[in-house]
CSV table of C-alpha atoms and ligand atoms in Angstrom, one decimal:
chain,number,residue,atom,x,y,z
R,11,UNK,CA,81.6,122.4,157.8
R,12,UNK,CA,82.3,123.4,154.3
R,13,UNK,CA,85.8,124.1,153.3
R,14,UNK,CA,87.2,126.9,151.7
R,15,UNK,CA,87.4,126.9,148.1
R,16,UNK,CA,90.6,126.8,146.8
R,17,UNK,CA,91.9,129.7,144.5
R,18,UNK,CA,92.9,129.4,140.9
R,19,UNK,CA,94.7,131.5,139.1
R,20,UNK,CA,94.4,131.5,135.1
R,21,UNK,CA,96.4,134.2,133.5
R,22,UNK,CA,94.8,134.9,129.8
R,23,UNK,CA,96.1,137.5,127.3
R,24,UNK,CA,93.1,136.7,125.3
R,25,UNK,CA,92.0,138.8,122.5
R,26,UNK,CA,89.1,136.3,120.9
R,27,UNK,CA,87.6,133.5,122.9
R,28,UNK,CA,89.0,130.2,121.4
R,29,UNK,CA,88.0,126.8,122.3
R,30,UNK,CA,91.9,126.5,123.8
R,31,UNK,CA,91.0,128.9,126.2
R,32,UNK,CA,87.9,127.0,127.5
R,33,UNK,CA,89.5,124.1,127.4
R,34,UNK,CA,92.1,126.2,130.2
R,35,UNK,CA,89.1,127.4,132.1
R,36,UNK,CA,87.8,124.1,132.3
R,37,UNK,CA,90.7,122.9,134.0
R,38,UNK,CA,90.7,125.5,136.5
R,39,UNK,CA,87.2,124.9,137.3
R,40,UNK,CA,87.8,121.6,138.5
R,41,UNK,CA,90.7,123.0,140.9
R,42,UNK,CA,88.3,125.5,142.8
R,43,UNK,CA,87.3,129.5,142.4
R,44,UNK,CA,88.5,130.8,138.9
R,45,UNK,CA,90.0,133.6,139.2
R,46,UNK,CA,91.1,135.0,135.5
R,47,UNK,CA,94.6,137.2,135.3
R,48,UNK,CA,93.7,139.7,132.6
R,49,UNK,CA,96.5,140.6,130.7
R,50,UNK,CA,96.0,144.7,130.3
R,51,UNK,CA,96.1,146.2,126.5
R,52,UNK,CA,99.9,147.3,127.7
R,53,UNK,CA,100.9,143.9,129.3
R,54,UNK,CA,99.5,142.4,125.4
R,55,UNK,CA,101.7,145.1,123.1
R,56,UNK,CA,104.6,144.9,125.3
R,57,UNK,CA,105.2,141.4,124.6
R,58,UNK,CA,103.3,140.6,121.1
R,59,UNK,CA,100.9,143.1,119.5
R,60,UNK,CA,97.8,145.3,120.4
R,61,UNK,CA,94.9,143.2,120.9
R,62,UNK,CA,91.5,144.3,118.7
R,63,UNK,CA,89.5,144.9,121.6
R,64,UNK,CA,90.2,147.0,124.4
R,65,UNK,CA,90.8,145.6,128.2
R,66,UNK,CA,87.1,146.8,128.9
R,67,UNK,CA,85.9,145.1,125.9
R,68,UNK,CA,87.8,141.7,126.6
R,69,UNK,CA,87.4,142.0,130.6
R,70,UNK,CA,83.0,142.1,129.4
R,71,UNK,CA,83.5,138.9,127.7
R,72,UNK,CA,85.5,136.8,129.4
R,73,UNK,CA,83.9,137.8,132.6
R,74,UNK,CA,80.4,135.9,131.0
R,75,UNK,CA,82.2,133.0,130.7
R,76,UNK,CA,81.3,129.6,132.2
R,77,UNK,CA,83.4,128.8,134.5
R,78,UNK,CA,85.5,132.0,135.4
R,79,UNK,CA,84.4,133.4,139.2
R,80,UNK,CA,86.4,136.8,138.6
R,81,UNK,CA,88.6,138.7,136.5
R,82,UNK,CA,91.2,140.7,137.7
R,83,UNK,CA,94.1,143.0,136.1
R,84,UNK,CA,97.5,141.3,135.1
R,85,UNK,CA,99.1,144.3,134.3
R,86,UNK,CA,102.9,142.8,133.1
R,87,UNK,CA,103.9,139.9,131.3
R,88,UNK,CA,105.2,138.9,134.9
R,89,UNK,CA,103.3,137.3,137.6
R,90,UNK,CA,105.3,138.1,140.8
R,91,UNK,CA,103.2,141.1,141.4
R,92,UNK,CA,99.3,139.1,141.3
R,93,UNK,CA,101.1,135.5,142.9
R,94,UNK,CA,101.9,137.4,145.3
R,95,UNK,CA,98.6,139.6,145.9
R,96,UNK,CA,96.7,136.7,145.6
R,97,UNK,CA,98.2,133.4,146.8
R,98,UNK,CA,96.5,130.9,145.0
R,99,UNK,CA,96.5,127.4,145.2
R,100,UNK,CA,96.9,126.2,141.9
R,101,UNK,CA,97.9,128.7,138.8
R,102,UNK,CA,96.8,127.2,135.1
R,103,UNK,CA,99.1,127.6,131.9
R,104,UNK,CA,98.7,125.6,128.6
R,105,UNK,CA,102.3,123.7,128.1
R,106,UNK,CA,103.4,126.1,125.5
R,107,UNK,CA,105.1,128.0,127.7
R,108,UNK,CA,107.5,125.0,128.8
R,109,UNK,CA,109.8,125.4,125.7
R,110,UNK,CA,111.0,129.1,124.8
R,111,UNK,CA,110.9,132.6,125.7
R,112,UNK,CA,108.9,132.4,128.4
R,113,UNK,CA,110.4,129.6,129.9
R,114,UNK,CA,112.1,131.9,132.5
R,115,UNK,CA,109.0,133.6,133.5
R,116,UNK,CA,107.3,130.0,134.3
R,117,UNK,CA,110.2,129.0,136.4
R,118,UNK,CA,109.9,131.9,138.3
R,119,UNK,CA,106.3,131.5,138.8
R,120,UNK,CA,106.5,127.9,140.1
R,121,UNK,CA,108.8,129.0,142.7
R,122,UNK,CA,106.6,131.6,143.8
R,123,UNK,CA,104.0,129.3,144.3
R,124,UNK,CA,106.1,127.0,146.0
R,125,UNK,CA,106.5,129.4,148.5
R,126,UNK,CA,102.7,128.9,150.0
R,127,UNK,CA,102.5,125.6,148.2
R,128,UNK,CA,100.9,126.8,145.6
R,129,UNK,CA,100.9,124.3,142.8
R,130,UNK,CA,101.4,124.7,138.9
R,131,UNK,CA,98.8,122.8,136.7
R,132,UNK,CA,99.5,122.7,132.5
R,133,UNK,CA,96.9,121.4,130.3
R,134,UNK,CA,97.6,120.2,127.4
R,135,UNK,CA,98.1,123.2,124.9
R,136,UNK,CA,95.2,122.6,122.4
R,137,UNK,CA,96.7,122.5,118.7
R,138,UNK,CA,95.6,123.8,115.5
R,139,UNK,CA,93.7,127.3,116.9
R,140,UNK,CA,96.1,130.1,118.9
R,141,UNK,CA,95.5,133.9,119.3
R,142,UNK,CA,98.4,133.8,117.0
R,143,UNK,CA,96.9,131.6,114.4
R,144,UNK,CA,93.5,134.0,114.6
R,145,UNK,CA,95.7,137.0,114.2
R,146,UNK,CA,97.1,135.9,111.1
R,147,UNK,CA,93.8,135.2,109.5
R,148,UNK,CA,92.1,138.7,110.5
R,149,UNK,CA,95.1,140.0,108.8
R,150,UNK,CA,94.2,138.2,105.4
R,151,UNK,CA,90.5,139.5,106.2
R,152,UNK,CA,92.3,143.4,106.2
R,153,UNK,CA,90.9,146.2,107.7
R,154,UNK,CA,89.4,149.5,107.2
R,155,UNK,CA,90.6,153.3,106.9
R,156,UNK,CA,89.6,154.3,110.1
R,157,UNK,CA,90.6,151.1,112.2
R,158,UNK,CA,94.3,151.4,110.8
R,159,UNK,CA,94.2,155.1,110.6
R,160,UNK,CA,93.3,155.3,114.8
R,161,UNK,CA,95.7,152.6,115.7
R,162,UNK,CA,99.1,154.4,115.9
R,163,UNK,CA,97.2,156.7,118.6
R,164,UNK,CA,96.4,153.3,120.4
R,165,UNK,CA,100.3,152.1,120.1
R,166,UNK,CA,101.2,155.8,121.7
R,167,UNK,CA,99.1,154.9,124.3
R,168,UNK,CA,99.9,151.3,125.2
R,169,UNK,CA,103.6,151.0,124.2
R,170,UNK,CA,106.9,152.7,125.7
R,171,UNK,CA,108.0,153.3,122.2
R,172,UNK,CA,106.6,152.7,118.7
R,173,UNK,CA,109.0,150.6,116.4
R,174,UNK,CA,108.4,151.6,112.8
R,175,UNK,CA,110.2,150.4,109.9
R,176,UNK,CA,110.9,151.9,106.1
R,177,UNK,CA,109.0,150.4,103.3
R,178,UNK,CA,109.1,151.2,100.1
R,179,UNK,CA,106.5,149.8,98.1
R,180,UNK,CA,104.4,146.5,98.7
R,181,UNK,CA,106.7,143.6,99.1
R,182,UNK,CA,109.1,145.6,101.8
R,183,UNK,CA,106.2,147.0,103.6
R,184,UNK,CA,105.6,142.7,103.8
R,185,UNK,CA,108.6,142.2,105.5
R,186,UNK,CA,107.2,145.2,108.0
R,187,UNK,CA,104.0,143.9,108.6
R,188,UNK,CA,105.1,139.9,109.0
R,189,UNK,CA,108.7,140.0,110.7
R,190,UNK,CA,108.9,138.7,114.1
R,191,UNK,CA,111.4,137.7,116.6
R,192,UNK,CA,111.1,135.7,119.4
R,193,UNK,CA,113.6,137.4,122.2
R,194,UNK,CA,114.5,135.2,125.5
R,195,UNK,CA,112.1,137.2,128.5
R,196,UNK,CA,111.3,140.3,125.7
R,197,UNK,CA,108.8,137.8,123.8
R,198,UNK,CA,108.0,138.0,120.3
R,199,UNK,CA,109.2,141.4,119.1
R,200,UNK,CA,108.1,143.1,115.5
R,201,UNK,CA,107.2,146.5,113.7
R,202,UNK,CA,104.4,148.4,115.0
R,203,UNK,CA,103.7,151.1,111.7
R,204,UNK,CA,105.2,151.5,108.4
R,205,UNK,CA,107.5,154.5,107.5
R,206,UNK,CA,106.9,156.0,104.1
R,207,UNK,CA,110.0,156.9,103.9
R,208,UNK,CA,110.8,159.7,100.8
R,209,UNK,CA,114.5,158.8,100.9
R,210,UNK,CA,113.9,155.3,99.6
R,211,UNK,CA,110.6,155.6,97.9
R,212,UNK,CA,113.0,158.4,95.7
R,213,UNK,CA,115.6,155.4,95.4
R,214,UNK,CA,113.1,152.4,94.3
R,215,UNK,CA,111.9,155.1,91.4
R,216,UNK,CA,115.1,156.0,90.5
R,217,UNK,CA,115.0,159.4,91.6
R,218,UNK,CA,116.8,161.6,94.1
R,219,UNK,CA,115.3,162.7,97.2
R,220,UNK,CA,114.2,166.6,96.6
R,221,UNK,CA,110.5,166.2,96.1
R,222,UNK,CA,110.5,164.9,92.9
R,223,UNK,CA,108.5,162.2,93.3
R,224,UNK,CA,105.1,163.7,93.2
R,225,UNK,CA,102.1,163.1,95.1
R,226,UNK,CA,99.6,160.7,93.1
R,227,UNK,CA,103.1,158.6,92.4
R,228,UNK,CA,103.2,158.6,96.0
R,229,UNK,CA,99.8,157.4,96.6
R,230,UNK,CA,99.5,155.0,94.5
R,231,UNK,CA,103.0,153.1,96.7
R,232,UNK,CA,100.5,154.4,100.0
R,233,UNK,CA,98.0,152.1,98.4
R,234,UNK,CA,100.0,149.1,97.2
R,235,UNK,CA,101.0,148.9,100.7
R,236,UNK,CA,97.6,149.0,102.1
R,237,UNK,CA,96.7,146.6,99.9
R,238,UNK,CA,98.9,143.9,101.9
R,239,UNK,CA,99.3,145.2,105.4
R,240,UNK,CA,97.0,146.1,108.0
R,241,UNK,CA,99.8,148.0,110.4
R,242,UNK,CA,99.5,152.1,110.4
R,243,UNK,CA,101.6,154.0,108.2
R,244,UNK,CA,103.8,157.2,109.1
R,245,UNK,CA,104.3,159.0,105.7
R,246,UNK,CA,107.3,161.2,105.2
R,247,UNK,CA,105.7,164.3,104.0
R,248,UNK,CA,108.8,166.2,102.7
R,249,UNK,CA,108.0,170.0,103.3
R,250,UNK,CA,104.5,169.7,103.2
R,251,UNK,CA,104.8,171.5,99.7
R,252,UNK,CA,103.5,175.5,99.8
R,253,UNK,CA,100.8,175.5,102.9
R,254,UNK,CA,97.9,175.7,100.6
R,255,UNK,CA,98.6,172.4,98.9
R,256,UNK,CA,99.8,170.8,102.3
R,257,UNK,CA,95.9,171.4,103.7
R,258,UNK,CA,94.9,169.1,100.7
R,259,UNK,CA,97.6,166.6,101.1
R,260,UNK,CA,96.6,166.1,105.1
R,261,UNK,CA,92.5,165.4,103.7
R,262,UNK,CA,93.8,162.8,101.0
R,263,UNK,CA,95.8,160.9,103.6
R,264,UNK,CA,93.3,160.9,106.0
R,265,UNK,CA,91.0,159.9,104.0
R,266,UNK,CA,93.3,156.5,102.7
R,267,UNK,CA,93.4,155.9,106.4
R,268,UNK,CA,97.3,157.1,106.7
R,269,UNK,CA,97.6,158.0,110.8
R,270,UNK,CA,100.4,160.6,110.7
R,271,UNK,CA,102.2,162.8,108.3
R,272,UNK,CA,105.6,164.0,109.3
R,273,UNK,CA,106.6,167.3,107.8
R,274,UNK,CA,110.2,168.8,107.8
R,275,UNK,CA,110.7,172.7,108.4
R,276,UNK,CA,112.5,173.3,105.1
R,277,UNK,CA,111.5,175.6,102.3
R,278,UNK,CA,112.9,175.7,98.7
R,279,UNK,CA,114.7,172.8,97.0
R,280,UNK,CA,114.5,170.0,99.7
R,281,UNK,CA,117.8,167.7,99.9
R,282,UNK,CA,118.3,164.6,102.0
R,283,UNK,CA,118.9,165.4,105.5
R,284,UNK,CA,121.7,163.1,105.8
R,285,UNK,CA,123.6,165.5,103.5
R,286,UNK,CA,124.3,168.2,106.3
R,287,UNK,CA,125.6,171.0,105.1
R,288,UNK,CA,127.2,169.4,102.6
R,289,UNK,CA,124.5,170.9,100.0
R,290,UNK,CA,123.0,174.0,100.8
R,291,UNK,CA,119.4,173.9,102.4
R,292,UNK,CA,117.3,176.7,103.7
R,293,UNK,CA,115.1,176.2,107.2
R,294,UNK,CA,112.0,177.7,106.8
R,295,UNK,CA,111.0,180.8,109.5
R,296,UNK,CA,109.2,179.8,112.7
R,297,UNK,CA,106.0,181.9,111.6
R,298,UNK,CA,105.3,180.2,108.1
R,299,UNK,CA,106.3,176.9,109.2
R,300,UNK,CA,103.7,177.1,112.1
R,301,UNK,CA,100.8,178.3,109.8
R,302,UNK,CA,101.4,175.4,108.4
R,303,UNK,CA,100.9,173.1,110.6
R,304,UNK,CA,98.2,175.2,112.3
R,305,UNK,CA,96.4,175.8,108.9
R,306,UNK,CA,96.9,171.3,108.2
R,307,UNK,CA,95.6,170.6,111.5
R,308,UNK,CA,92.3,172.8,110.7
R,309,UNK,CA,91.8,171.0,107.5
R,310,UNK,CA,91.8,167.5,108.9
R,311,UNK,CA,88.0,165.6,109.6
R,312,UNK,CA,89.1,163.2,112.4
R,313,UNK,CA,90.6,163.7,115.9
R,314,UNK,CA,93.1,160.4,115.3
R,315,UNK,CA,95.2,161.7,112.3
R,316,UNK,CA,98.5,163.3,113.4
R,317,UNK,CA,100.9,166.1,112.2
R,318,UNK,CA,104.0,165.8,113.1
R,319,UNK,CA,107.1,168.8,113.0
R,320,UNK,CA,110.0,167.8,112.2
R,321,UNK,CA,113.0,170.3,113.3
R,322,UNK,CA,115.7,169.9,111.4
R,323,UNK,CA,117.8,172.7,113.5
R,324,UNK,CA,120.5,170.1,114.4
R,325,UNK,CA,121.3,168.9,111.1
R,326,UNK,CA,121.7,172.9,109.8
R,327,UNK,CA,123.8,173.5,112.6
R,328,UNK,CA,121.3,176.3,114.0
R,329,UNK,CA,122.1,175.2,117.5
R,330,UNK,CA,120.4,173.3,120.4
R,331,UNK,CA,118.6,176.9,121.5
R,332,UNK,CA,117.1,177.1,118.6
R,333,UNK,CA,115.6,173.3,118.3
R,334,UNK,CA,114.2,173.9,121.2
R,335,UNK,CA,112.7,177.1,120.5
R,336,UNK,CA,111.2,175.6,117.5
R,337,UNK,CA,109.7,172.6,119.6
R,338,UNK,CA,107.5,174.7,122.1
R,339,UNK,CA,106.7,177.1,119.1
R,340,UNK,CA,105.6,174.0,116.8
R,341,UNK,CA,103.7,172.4,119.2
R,342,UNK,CA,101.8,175.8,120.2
R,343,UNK,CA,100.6,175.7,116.9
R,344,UNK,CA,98.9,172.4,117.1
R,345,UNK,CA,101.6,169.6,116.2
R,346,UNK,CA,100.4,166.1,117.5
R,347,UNK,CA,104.4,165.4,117.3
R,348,UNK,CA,107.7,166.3,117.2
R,349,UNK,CA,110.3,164.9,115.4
R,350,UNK,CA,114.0,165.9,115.9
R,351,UNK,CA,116.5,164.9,113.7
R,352,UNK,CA,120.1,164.3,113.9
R,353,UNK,CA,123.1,163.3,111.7
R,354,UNK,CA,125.9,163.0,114.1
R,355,UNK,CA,127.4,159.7,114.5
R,356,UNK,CA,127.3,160.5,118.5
R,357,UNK,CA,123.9,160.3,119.7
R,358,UNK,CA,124.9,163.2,122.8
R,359,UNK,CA,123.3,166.1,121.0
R,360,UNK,CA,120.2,163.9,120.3
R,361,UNK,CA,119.6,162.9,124.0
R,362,UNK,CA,120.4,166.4,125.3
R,363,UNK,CA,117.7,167.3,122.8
R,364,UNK,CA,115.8,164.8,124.7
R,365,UNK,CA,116.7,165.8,128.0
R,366,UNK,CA,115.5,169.6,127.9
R,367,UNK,CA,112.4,168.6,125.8
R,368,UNK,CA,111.2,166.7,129.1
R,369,UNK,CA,111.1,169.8,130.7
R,370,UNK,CA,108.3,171.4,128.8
R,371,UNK,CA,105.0,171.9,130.5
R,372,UNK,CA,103.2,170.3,127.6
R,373,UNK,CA,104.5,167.3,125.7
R,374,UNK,CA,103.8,165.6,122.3
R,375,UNK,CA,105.5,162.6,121.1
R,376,UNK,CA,108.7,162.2,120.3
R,377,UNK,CA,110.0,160.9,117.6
R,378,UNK,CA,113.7,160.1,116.5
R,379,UNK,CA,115.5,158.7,113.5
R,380,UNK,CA,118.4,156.6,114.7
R,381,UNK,CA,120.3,156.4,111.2
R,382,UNK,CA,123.8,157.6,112.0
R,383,UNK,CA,123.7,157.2,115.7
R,384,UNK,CA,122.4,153.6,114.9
R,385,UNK,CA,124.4,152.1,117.9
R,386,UNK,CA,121.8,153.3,120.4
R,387,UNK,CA,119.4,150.9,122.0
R,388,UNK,CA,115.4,151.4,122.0
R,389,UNK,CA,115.7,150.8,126.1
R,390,UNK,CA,118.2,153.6,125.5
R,391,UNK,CA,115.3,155.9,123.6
R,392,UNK,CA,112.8,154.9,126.1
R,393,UNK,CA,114.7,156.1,128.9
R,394,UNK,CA,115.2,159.2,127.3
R,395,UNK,CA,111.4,160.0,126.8
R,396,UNK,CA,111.1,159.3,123.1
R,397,UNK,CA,107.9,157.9,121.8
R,398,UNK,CA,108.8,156.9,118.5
R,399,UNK,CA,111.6,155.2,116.9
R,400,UNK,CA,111.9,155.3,112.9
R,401,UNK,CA,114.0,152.5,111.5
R,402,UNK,CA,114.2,154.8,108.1
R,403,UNK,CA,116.6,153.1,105.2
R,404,UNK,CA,117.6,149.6,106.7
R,405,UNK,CA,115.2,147.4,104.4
R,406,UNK,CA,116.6,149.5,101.1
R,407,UNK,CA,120.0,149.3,102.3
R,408,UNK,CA,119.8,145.9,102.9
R,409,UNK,CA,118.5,144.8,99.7
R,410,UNK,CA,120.5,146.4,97.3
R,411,UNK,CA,123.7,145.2,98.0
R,412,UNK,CA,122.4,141.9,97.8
R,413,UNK,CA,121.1,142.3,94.9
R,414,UNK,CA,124.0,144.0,93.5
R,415,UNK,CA,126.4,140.3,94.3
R,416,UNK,CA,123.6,138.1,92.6
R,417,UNK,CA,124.1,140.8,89.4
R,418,UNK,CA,127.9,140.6,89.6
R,419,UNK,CA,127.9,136.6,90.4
R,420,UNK,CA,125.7,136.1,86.9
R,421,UNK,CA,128.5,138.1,85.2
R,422,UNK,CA,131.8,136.8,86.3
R,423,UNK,CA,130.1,133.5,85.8
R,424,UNK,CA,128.2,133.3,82.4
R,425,UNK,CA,125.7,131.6,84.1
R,426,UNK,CA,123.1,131.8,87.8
R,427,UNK,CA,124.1,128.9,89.2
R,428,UNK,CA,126.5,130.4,92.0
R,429,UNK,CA,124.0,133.4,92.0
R,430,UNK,CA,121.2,131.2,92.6
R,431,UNK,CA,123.1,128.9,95.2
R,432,UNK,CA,124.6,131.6,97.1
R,433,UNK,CA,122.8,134.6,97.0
R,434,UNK,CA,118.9,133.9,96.0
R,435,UNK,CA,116.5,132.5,98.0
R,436,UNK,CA,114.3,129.4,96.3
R,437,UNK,CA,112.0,129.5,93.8
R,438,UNK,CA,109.8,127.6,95.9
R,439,UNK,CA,110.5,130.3,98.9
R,440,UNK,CA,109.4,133.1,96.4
R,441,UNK,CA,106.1,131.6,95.1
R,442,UNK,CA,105.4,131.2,99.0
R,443,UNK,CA,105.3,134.5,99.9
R,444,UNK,CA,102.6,135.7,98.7
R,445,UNK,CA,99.1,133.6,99.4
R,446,UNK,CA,97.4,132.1,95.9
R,447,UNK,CA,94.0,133.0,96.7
R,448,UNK,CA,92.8,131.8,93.9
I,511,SPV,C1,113.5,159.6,105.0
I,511,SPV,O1,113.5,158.4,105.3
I,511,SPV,O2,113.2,160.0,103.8
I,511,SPV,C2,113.7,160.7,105.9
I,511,SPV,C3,114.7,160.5,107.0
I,511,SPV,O3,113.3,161.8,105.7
I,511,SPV,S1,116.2,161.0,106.5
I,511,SPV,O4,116.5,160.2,105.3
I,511,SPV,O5,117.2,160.7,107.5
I,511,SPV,O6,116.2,162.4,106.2
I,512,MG,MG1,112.5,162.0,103.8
């Protein structure tokens, strides 16, 4: 009598086919049936980044490969749920998980096992090639206009809320793209899209925030930025100037491959929103405002660019009422999002906002500006429905002051020696952080 094969278990978040992940399947062969955990396109960005290809597109490929008897859907970075389902006999994991932020999630896996007598079987991790490693060098390769432009529509899709970060011009839009964090059971956390923010874009020119920088200025930060990042970009589009320039505005983005323009529903001379009503701003009407987003939305050629309405009802003290009345009207005239903006120090009227936006029929996502109601958590955000969360200042603000001590430290001084020991970073840090291609 033949006996049963055993059942092996092989959980893969794999983007590209690498030799480590053979090398894995291999392994598993040897133990019995291979049955391949595919991490979904969700269970990838909630815990590192979207892959390239989709879950049908990976699931096609790794399904061909030698060695693996099935594929089924591992739709969390936890494995309770499949273990569980499936009660295999052995489950397969390179050692890297052994050490750091998934050590939890291992030990609770072997336990699990344990309970049927499953068993826990680590190859050695194979060095010098990780999805990680590969990442890194598509994003030297770079990307196109359309991939980058579509891919804030995938991170809507895949992610409970889209982290974006300021930049404001190439080097800070670096720090976007290439930051990461590795959090204990969160995993490796970073920036999904840049903000093109007009506040500090205004500030690194020198300039105050009322529109003054002017479009090709503008664009040529868009593409400095593009030059070094592949991540989508959310530009702050002001007003959206008079309607019949906005439809122009909404092509050339496109067109660079910028995925969403964010227009506030002000008229006149434009002032910082953080201002209040300390300076006098005018809202524009509910009728001209939706023409123009009605009239941007015609002008655009793909389906993946988004306009986004900004209601900036809260921050003129126009009431809750009328936000609201703004939302439903904004997104009957075509917005792809809505923004609502808030400079209270309390983030109540913000999350009310929230609460009674849920209630529409019809939703958009949301996006929020956590500035000066910064204490608020993302899991916070997410459980109040928002889609988006703009980190829009904290790069600027961060590196003036610093910058600011190392001036003041060369002049009380008459000399950059405690400048350079205390507040600089090396010389040999700074030639590193851009690559010498040459
Ligand atoms: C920006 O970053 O320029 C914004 C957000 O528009 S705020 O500064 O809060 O108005
Ligand atoms: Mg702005």
């Amino acid at each position: 009598m033949t006996q049963k094969k055993k059942l092996v278990y092989v959980p893969m978040a794999v983007d590209f086919i690498h030799p480590g992940h053979l090398n894995i399947i291999k392994v598993a062969q040897e133990l019995g049936e291979v049955m391949v955990g595919l991490f979904t396109d969700k269970a990838i960005a909630s815990y590192k980044r979207l892959p390239f290809m989709s879950y049908e597109q990976r699931k096609a490929v790794i399904e061909n490969v030698k060695g693996v008897d099935q594929v089924v859907m591992q739709e969390t970075p936890d494995y309770e749920d499949n273990l569980r389902k499936y009660k295999p006999d052995y489950m397969v994991h390179g050692t890297d998980w052994r050490e750091g932020p998934l050590k939890d999630v291992r030990a609770k896996a072997i336990a699990i096992l344990a309970e049927w007598g499953g068993q826990m079987v680590e190859p050695e991790y194979t060095k010098g090639i990780s999805s990680t490693e590969l990442h890194v060098h598509l994003r030297e390769i770079g990307t196109t206009p359309q991939l980058r432009l579509a891919k804030l529509r995938r991170l809507l899709s895949l992610k409970n809320i889209v982290r974006v970060s300021e930049a404001h011009n190439a080097l800070s839009a670096l720090i976007v793209e290439k930051t990461e964090v590795k959090n204990p059971g969160r995993g490796t956390q970073s920036f999904d899209a840049i903000w093109l923010s007009s506040l500090t874009e205004s500030t690194a020119h020198g300039r105050p925030d009322i529109e003054l920088v002017d479009l090709s200025s503008r664009l040529k930060t868009v593409n400095d930025i593009f030059e070094v990042t592949v991540k989508p970009m959310i530009f702050d589009g002001d007003t959206g100037g008079i309607t019949e320039h906005f439809t122009y505005t909404v092509r050339t983005l496109e067109r660079l491959g910028v995925s969403a323009v964010i227009i506030e529903d002000k008229k006149g001379l434009k002032m910082n929103s953080l201002f209040g009503t300390d300076v006098s701003q005018t809202q524009d009407s509910v009728e001209a405002f939706c023409n123009k987003i009605s009239l941007g939305k015609k002008s655009q050629v793909t389906n993946d660019f988004m306009i986004i309405a900004r209601i900036e009802s809260l921050i003129l003290k126009k009431g809750m009422d009328d936000a609201l009345t703004r939302a439903g009207a904004y997104m009957k005239a075509g917005a792809d999002g809505i923004m609502i903006h808030s400079q209270a120090k309390d983030q109540s009227e913000i999350l009310q906002f929230c609460k009674e936006y849920q209630k529409f029929e019809k939703k958009v996502p949301l996006v929020v500006v956590p500035t000066t109601y910064c204490q608020i958590y993302e899991k916070e955000l997410v459980e109040a429905g928002v889609n988006i969360v703009i980190y829009a200042n904290h790069l600027l603000r961060a590196a003036y002051p610093a910058m600011v001590k190392a001036a003041e430290s060369i002049l009380r001084n008459g000399r950059a020696l405690e400048a350079s020991n205390a507040h600089c970073m090396s010389v040999s840090e700074i030639l590193k952080i851009l690559p010498n291609k040459v």
